[in-house]
Short mmCIF file of C-alpha atoms in Angstrom, two decimals:
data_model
loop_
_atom_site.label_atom_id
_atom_site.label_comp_id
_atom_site.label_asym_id
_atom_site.label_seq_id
_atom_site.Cartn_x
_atom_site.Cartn_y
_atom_site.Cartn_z
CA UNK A 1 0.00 0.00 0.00
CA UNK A 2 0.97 3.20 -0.64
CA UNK A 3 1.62 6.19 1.56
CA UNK A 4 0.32 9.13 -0.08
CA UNK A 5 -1.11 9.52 -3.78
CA UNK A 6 2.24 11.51 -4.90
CA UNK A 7 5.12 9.75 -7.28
CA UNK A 8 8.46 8.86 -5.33
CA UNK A 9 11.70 9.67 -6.67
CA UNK A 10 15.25 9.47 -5.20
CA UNK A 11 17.37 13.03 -5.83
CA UNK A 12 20.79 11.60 -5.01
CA UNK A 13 23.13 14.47 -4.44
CA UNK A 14 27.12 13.81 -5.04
CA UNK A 15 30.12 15.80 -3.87
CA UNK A 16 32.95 16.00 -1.93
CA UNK A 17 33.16 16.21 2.12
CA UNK A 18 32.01 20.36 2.00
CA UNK A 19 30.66 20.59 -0.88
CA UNK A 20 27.22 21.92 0.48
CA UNK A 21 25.28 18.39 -0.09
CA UNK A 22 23.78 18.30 3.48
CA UNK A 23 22.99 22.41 3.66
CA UNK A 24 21.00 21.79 0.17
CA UNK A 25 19.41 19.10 1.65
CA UNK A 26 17.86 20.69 4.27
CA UNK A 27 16.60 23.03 2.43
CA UNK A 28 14.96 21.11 -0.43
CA UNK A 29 13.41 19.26 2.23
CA UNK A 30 12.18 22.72 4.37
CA UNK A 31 10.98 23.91 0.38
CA UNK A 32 9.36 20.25 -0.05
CA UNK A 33 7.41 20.82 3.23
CA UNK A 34 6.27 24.33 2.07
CA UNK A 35 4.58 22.50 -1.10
CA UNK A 36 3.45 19.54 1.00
CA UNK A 37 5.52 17.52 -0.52
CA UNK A 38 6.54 14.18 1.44
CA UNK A 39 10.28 13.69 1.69
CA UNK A 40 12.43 12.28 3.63
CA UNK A 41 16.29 13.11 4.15
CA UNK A 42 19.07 10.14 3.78
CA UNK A 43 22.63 10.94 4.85
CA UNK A 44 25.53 9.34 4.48
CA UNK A 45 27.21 10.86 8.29
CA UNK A 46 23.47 9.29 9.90
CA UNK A 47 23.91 5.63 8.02
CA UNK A 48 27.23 4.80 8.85
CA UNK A 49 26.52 5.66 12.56
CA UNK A 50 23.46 3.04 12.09
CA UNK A 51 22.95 0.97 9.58
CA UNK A 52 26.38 0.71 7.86
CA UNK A 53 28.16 1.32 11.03
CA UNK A 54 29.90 -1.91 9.91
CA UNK A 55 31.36 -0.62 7.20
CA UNK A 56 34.61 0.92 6.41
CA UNK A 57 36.27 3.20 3.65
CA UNK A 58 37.59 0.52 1.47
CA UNK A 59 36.51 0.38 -2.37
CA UNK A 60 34.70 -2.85 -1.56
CA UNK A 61 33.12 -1.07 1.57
CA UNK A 62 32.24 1.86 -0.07
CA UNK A 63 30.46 -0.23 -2.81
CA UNK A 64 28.28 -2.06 -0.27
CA UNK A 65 27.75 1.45 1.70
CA UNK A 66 26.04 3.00 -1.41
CA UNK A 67 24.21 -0.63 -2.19
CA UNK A 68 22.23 -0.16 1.44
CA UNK A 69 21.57 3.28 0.84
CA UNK A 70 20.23 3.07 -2.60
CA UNK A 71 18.56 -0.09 -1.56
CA UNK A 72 16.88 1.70 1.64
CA UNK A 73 15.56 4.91 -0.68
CA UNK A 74 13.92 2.57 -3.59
CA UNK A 75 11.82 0.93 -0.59
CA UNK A 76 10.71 4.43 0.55
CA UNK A 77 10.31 6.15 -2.73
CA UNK A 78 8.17 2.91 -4.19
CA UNK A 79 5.65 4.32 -1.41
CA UNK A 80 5.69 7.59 -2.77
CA UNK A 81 8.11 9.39 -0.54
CA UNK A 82 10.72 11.58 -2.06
CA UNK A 83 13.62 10.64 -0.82
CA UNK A 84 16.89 12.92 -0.39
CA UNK A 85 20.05 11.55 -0.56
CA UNK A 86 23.39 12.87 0.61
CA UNK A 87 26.36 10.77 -0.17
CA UNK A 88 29.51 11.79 -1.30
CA UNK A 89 29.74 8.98 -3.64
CA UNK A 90 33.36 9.10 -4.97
CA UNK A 91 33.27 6.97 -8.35
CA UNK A 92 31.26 6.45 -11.69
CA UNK A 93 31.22 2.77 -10.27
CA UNK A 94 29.24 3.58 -7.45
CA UNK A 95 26.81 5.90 -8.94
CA UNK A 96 26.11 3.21 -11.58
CA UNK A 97 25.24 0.78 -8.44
CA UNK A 98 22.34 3.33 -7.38
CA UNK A 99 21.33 3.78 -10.98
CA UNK A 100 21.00 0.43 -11.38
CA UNK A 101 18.82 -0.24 -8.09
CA UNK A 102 16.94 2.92 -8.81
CA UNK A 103 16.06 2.98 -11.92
CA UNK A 104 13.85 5.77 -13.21
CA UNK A 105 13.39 6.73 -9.80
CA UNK A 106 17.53 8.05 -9.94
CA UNK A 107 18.08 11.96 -10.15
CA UNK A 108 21.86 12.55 -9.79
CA UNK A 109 22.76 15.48 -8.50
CA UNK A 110 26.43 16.67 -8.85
CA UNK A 111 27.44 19.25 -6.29
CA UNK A 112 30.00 20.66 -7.94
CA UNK A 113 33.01 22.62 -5.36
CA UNK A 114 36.67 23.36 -5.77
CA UNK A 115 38.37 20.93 -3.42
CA UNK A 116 40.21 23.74 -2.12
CA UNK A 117 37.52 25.31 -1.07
CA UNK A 118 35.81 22.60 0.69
CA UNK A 119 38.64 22.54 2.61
CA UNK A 120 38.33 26.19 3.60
CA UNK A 121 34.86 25.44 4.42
CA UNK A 122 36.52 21.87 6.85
CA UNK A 123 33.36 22.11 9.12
CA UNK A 124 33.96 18.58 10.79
CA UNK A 125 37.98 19.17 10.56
CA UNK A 126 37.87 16.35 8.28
CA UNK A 127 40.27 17.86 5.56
CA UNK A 128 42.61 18.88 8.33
CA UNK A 129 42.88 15.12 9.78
CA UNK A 130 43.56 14.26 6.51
CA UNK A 131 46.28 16.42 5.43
CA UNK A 132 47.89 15.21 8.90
CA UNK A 133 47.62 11.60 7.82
CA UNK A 134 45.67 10.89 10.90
CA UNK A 135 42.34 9.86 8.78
CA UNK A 136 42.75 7.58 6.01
CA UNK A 137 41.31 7.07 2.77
CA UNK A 138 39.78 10.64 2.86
CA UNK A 139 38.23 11.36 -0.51
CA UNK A 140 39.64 13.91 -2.60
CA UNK A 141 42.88 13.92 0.03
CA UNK A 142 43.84 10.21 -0.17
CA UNK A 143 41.16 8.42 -2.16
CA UNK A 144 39.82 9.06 -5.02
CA UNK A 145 36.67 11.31 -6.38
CA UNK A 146 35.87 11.14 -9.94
CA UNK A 147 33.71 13.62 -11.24
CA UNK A 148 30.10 12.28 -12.47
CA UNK A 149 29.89 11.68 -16.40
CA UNK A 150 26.55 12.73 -17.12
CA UNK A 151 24.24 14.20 -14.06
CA UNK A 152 20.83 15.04 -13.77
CA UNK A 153 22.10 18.32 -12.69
CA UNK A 154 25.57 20.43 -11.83
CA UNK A 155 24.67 22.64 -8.97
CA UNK A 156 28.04 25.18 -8.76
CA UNK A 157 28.21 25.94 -4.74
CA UNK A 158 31.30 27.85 -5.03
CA UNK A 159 29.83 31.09 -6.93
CA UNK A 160 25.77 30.70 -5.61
CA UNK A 161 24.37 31.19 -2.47
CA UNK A 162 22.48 27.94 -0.89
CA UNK A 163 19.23 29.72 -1.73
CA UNK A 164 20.04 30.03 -5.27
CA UNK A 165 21.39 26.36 -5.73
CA UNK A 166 17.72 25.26 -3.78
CA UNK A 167 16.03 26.91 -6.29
CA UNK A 168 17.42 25.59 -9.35
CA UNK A 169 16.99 22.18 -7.76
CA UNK A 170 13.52 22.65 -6.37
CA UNK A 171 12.69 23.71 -10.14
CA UNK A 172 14.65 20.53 -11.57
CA UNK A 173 12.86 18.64 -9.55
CA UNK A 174 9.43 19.47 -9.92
CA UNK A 175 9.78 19.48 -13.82
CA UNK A 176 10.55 15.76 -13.13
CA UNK A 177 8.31 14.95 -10.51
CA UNK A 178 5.62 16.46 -12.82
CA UNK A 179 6.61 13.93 -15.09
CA UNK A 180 6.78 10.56 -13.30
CA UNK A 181 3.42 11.71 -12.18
CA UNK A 182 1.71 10.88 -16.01
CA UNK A 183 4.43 8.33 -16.97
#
């Protein structure tokens, strides 16, 4: 049974560590609320503190980390939820692993931020462990990030406000929630 009458969809926004994935979120989801949309918010700090606590940073790990997740937001947006991911997702390989769970359902969105600038940014300290060599396998430091081949959408956080990225989403959005509503 479903939850509400309204088409589910997963937006599944990329980036590196600072990029502005989780500030975006929020506010698509405060934006979704406003137009009574149902959505729900998946992050990739909250599921490896639950369920993927078990997991670690290795290829193979990472793999399996974006498996659950993708697994976990096809459940909720086959009930109709829209379903906001945050994942940093590093490589084409594991982007292809949601696509290919997802389906139609997938919306990839690339937030797109000069790596040194996410490290100005460094809210957690993250980039600064990593440049000590006290975290491993940080991406974009000492793992890899390979920029997405062909996204939904490029959403440029380094020269637009939050607000302004938000709204070009919101409106990419809607144009293709409009349309999985009379597919």
């Amino acid at each position: 049974m479903k939850l509400t009458t309204q088409k589910g969809m997963v937006i599944w926004m990329l980036g590196l560590s600072g990029a502005g994935k989780s500030t975006l979120s929020d506010l698509l989801e405060t934006q979704f609320q406003t137009e009574n949309i149902f959505s729900i918010q998946l992050d990739g700090d909250q599921l490896r503190k639950g369920l993927n606590k078990n997991l670690g940073f290795s290829m193979e790990d990472r793999a399996e980390n974006i498996r659950r997740a993708a697994e976990t937001a096809g459940i909720m947006a086959a009930k109709g939820i829209v379903v906001i991911c945050s994942f940093i997702t590093p490589l084409n390989v594991h982007r292809e692993i949601a696509r290919e769970i997802l389906g139609e359902l997938y919306f990839e969105v690339f937030i797109d931020c000069p790596l040194t600038v996410c490290q100005e940014r460094d809210v957690k300290g993250l980039y600064k462990l990593a440049g000590n060599n006290t975290l491993k396998n940080f991406t974009g430091i000492s793992s890899a990030f390979e920029k997405p081949e062909n996204p939904d959408l490029v959403l440029l956080t380094e020269s637009q406000t939050p607000q302004q990225c938000c709204d070009h989403l919101y409106a990419a959005v809607s144009s293709r929630i409009t349309q999985l509503q009379f597919s």
